[in-house]
Coordinates of C-alpha atoms in Angstrom, one line a residue:
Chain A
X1 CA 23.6 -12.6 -15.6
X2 CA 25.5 -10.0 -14.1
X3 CA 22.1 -7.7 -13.3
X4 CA 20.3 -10.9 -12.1
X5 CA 23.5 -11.4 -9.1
X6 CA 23.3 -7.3 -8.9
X7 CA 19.9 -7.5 -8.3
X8 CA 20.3 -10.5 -5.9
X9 CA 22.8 -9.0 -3.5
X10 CA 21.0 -5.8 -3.4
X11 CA 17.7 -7.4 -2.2
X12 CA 19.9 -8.8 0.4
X13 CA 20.8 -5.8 1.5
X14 CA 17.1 -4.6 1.8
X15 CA 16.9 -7.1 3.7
X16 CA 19.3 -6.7 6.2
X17 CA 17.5 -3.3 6.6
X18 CA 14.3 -4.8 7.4
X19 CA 16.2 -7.1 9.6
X20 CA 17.5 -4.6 11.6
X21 CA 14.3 -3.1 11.8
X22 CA 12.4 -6.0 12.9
X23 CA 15.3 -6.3 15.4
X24 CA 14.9 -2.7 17.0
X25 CA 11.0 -3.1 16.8
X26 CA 11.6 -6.5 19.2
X27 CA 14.0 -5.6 21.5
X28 CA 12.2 -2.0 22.2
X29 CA 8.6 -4.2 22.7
X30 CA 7.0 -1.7 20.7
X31 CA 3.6 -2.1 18.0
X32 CA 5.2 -0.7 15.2
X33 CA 6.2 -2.5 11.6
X34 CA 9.7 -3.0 11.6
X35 CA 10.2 -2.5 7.9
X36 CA 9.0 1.0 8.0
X37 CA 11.8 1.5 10.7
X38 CA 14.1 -0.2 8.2
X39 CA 12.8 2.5 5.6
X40 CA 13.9 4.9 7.8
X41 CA 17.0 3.9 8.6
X42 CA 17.5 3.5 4.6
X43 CA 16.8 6.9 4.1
X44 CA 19.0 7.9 6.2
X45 CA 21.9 5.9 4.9
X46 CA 21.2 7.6 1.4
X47 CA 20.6 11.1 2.7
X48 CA 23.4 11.2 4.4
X49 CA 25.6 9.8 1.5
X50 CA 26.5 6.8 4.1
X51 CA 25.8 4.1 1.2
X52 CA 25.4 5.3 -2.2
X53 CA 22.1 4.9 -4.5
X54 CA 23.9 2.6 -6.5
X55 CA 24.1 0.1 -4.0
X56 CA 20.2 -0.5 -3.6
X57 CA 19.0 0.6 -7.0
X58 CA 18.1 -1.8 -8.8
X59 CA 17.1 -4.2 -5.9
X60 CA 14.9 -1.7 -4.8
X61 CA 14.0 -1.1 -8.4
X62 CA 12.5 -4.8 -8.9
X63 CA 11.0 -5.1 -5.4
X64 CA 8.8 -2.1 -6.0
X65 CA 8.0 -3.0 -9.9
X66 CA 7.2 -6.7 -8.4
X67 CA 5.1 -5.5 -5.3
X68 CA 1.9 -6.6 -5.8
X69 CA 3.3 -9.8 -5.8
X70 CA 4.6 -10.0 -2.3
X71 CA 1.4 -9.5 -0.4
X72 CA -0.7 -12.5 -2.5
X73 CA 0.2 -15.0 0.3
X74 CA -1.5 -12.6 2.6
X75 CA -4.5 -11.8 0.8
X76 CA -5.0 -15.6 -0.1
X77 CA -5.3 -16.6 3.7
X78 CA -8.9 -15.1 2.9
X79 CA -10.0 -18.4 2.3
X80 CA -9.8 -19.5 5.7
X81 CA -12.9 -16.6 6.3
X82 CA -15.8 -18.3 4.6
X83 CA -18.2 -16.2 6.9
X84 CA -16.7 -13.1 4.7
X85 CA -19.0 -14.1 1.7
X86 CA -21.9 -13.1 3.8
X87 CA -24.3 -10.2 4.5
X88 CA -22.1 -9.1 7.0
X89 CA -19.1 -9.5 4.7
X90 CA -21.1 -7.4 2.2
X91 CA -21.8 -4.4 4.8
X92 CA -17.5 -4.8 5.2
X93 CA -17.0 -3.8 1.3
X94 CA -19.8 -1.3 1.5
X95 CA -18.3 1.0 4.3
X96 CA -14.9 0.4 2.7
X97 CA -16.4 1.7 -0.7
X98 CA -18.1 4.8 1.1
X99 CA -15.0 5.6 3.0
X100 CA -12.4 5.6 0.4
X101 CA -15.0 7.8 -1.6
X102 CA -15.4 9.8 1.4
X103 CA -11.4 10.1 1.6
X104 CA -10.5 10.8 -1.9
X105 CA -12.9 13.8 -2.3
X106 CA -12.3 15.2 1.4
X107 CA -8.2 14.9 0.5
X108 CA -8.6 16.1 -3.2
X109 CA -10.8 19.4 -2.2
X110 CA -8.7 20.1 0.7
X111 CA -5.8 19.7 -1.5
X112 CA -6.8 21.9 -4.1
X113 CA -7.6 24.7 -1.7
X114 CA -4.1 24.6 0.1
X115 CA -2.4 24.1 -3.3
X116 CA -4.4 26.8 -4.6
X117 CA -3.5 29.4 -1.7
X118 CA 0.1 28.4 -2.2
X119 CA 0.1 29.1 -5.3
X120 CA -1.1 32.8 -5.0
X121 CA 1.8 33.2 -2.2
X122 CA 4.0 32.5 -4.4
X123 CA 2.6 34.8 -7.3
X124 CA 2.4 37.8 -4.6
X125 CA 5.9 37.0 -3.3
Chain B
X1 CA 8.3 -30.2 -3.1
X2 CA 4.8 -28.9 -2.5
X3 CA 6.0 -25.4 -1.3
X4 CA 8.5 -25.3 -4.6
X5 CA 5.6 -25.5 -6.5
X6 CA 3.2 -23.1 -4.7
X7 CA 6.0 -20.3 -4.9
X8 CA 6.2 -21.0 -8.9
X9 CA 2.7 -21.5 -9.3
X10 CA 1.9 -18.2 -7.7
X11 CA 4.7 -16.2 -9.5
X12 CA 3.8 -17.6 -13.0
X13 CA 0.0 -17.0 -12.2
X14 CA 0.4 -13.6 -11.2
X15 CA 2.8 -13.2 -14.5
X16 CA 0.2 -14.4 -16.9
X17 CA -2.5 -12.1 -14.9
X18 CA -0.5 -9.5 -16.0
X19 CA -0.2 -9.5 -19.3
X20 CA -3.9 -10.4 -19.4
X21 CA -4.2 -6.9 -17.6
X22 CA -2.0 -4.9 -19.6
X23 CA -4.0 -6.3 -22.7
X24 CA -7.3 -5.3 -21.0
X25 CA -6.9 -3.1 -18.6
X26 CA -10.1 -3.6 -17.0
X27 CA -10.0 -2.3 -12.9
X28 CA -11.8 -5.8 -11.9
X29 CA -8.6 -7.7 -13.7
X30 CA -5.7 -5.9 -11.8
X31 CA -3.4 -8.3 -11.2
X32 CA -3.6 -9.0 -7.0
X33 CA -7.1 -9.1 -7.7
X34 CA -7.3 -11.7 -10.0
X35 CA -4.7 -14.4 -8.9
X36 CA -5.6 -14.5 -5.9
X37 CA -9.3 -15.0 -6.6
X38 CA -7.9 -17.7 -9.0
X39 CA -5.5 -19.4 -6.7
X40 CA -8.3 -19.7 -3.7
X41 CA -10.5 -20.9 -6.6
X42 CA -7.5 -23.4 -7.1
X43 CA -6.8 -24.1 -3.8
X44 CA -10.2 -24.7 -2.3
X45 CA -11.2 -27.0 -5.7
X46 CA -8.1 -29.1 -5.1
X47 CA -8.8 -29.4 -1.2
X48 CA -5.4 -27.5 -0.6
X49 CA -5.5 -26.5 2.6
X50 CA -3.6 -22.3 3.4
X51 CA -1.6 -23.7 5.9
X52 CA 0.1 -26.1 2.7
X53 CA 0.3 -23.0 0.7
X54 CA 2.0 -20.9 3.2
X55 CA 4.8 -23.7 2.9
X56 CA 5.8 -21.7 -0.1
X57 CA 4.0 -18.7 0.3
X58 CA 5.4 -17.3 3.4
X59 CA 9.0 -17.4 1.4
X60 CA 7.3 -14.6 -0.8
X61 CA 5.7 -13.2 2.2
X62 CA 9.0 -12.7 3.0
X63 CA 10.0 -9.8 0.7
X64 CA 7.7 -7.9 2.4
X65 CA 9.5 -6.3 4.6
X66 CA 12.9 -5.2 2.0
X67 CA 10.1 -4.0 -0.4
X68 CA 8.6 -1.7 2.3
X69 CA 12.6 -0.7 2.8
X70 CA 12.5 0.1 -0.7
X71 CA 10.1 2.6 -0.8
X72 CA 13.1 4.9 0.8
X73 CA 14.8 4.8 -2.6
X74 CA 11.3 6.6 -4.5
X75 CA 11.2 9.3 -1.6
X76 CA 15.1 9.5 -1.7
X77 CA 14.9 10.4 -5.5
X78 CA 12.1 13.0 -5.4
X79 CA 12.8 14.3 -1.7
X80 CA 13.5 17.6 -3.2
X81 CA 10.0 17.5 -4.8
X82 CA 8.9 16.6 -1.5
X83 CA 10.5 19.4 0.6
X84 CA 8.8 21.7 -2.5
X85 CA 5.6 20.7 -1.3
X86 CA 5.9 19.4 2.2
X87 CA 2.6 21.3 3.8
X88 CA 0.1 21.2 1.4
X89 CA 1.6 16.5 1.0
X90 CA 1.9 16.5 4.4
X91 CA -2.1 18.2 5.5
X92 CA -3.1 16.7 3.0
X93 CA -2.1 12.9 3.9
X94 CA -3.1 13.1 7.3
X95 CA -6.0 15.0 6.6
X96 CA -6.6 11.6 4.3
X97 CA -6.1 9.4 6.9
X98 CA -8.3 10.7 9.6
X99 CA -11.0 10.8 7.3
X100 CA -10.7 7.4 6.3
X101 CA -10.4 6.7 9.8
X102 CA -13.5 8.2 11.1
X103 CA -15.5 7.6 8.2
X104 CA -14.7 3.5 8.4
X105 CA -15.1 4.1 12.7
X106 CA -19.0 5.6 11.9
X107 CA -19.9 3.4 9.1
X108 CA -18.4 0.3 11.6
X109 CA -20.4 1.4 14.2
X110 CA -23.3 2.3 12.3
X111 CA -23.3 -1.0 11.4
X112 CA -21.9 -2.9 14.6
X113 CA -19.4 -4.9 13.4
X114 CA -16.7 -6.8 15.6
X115 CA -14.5 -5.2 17.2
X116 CA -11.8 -7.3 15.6
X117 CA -13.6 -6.3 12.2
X118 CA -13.0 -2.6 12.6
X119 CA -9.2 -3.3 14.2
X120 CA -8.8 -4.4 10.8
X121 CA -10.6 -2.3 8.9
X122 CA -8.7 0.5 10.3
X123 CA -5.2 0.6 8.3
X124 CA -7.2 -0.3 4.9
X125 CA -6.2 3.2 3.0
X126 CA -2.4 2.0 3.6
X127 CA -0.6 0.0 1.3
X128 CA -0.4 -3.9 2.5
X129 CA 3.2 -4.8 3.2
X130 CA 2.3 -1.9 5.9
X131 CA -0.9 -2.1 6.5
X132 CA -0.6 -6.2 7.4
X133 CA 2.0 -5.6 10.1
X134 CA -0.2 -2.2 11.9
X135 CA -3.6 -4.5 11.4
X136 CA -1.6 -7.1 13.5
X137 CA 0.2 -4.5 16.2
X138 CA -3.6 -3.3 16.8
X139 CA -5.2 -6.6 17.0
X140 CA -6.7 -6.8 13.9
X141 CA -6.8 -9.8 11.6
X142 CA -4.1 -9.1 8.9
X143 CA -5.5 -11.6 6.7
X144 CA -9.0 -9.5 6.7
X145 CA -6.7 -6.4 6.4
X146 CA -4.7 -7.8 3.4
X147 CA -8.1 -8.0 1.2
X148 CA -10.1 -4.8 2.9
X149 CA -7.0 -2.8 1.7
X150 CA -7.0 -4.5 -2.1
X151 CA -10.9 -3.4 -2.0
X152 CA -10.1 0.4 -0.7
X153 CA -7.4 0.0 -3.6
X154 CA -10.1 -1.0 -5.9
X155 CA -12.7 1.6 -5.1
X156 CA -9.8 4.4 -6.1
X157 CA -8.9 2.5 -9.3
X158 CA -12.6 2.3 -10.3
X159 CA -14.1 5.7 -9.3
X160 CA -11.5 8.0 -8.9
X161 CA -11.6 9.4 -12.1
X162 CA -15.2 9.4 -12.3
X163 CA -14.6 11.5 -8.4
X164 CA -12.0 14.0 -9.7
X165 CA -14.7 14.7 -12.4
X166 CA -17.5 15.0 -10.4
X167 CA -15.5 17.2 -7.7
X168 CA -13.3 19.4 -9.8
X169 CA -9.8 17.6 -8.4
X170 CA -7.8 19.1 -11.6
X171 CA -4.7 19.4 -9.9
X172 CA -1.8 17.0 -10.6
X173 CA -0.9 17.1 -6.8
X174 CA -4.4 16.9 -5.5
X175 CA -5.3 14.3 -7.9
X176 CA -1.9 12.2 -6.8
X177 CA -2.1 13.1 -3.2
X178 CA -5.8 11.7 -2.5
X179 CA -5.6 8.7 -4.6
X180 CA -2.1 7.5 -3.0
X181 CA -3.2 8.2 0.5
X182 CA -6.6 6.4 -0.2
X183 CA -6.2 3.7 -2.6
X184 CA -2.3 3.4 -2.1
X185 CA -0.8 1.1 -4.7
X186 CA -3.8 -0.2 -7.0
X187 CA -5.4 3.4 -7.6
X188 CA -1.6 4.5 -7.4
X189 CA -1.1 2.4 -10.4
X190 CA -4.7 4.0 -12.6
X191 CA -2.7 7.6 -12.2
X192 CA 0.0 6.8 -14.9
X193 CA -2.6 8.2 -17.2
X194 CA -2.9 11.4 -16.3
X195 CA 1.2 11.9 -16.5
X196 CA 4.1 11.4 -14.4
X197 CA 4.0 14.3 -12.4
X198 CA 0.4 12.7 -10.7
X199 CA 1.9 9.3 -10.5
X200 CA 5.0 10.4 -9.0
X201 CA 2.6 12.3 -6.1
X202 CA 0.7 9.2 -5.7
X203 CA 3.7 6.9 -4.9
X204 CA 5.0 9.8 -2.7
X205 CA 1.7 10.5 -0.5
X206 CA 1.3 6.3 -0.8
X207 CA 4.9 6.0 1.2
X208 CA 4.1 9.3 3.2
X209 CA 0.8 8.1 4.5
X210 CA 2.3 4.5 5.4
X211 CA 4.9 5.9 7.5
X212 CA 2.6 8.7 8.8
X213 CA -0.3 5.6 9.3
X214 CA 1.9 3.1 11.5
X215 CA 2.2 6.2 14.0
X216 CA -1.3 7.2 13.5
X217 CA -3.5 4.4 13.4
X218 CA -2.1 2.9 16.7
X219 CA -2.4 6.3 18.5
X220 CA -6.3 6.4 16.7
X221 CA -7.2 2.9 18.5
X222 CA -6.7 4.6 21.8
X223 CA -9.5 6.9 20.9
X224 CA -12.3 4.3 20.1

């Protein structure tokens, strides 16, 4: 009982982070996601020992095990896109399937050869 | 009422979902995936129309944004890991994210879809409680954007292993680094096999290239 009201306030205080970066995001007028300011700003706050890790642990702990969760709402509003089961919805999953395949082997290669060269550095150094 | 029981319905669903996954652990049955092909099953069988759901949907919507906040408490813990490796995470994600950037620009043109289409297409490597908010700052449709990036997700879950194979990505860094900055969370989540030194990468590169994305994407609209 005691984890469940830890757990509570903390999320809270996630969100009050988020708040505030919503807040900055609005009153600057700028097209940016507010949450990844209040990530920023969290960081911060930890980094620089302002609030200690204990505070958000375990709130941030189950929002990130629970993630998945959060973003079903979203993804649901789908069905308001009938025209996506189509031919051209089709062509939309293809060139998503071509790019991320595309990505994962430009990223991995590129990251083996810089990892690779690093590595030697550090074996002549 | 209604919006009581949409919040529990979808919570219960997407617990059940995931035991079913953990007993199966088939890529097609990961857990986003398959409640919410069930609940707009449910919904459009039962005449619901979104707008009803979102009466108790948007209050889970709404931990969104402190779960994005979260993320800072991963980066926090392994920021010394980080700073070990910044050049070769940092290249690497961005060099992920203008791939996936261009490639998805070509292949849109190549096929000529919308210009809203692309918009939305654009931020699909990028983990949704990000990518939703960029697809809507760039004048995409975060709704399309919500499911293209569950499908990028997919694609990484699916073939990424079959790619790292294929294309010699041994490396416990490369292999995390270009499945987090592609797939995000859902191939995140396939990397717990190969140890916790990949997985720990992917969720790294994953935040990296969300923060790194709502700066990029933006300034990549300009271009097209």
């Amino acid at each position: 009982m005691v984890k469940i009201i830890r757990i509570v306030l903390q999320v809270i205080i996630l969100y009050l982070f988020s708040l505030i970066g919503s807040w900055i995001v609005q009153s600057l007028s700028l097209q940016f996601p507010g949450s990844i300011i209040g990530l920023f700003l969290l960081f911060s706050c930890l980094y620089f020992k302002i609030i200690p890790v204990d505070l958000i642990k375990d709130g941030a702990g189950f929002l990130l095990s629970f993630l998945a969760l959060f973003f079903i709402p979203a993804t649901i509003g789908i069905m308001n896109y009938p025209e996506f089961l189509s031919w051209a919805g089709l062509g939309m999953v293809v060139s998503i399937v071509i790019s991320t395949i595309i990505t994962i082997i430009i990223t991995g290669i590129f990251c083996e050869y810089v990892e690779g060269k690093s590595i030697k550095k550090e074996q002549i150094e | 009422m209604i919006a009581i029981m949409m919040v529990m319905g979808t919570i219960v669903l997407f617990y059940v979902m995931s035991i079913v996954y953990k007993r199966f652990t088939y890529p097609l049955l990961i857990p986003i995936f398959s409640t919410t092909v069930l609940i707009v099953i449910i919904l459009l069988i039962s005449k619901i129309p979104y707008d009803t759901y979102m009466s108790g949907g948007k209050w889970i919507n709404e931990l969104l944004g402190p779960a994005v906040v979260s993320m800072a408490y991963p980066l926090y813990i392994h920021r010394e890991k980080i700073y070990n490796y910044k050049v070769p995470i940092l290249l690497s994600v961005l060099i992920a994210l203008f791939s996936g950037l261009i490639s998805i620009t070509i292949l849109s043109k190549l096929l000529s879809f919308d210009e809203h289409v692309l918009l939305s297409l654009l931020p699909k490597s990028i983990t949704s409680p990000v990518a939703i908010p960029i697809s809507e700052a760039i004048g995409g449709i975060p709704t399309l954007t919500a499911v293209f990036v569950i499908f990028a997700g997919l694609v990484g879950a699916i073939l990424g292993p079959t790619i790292f194979r294929v294309f010699r990505i041994d490396n416990a860094i490369s292999r995390g680094i270009s499945m987090g900055s592609a797939s995000h969370g859902i191939g995140v989540s396939k990397l717990g096999e190969y140890g916790e030194e990949t997985l720990t990468m992917g969720s790294v590169s994953m935040t990296l290239s969300a923060i790194l994305g709502s700066f990029v994407c933006p300034l990549f609209t300009l271009l097209i």
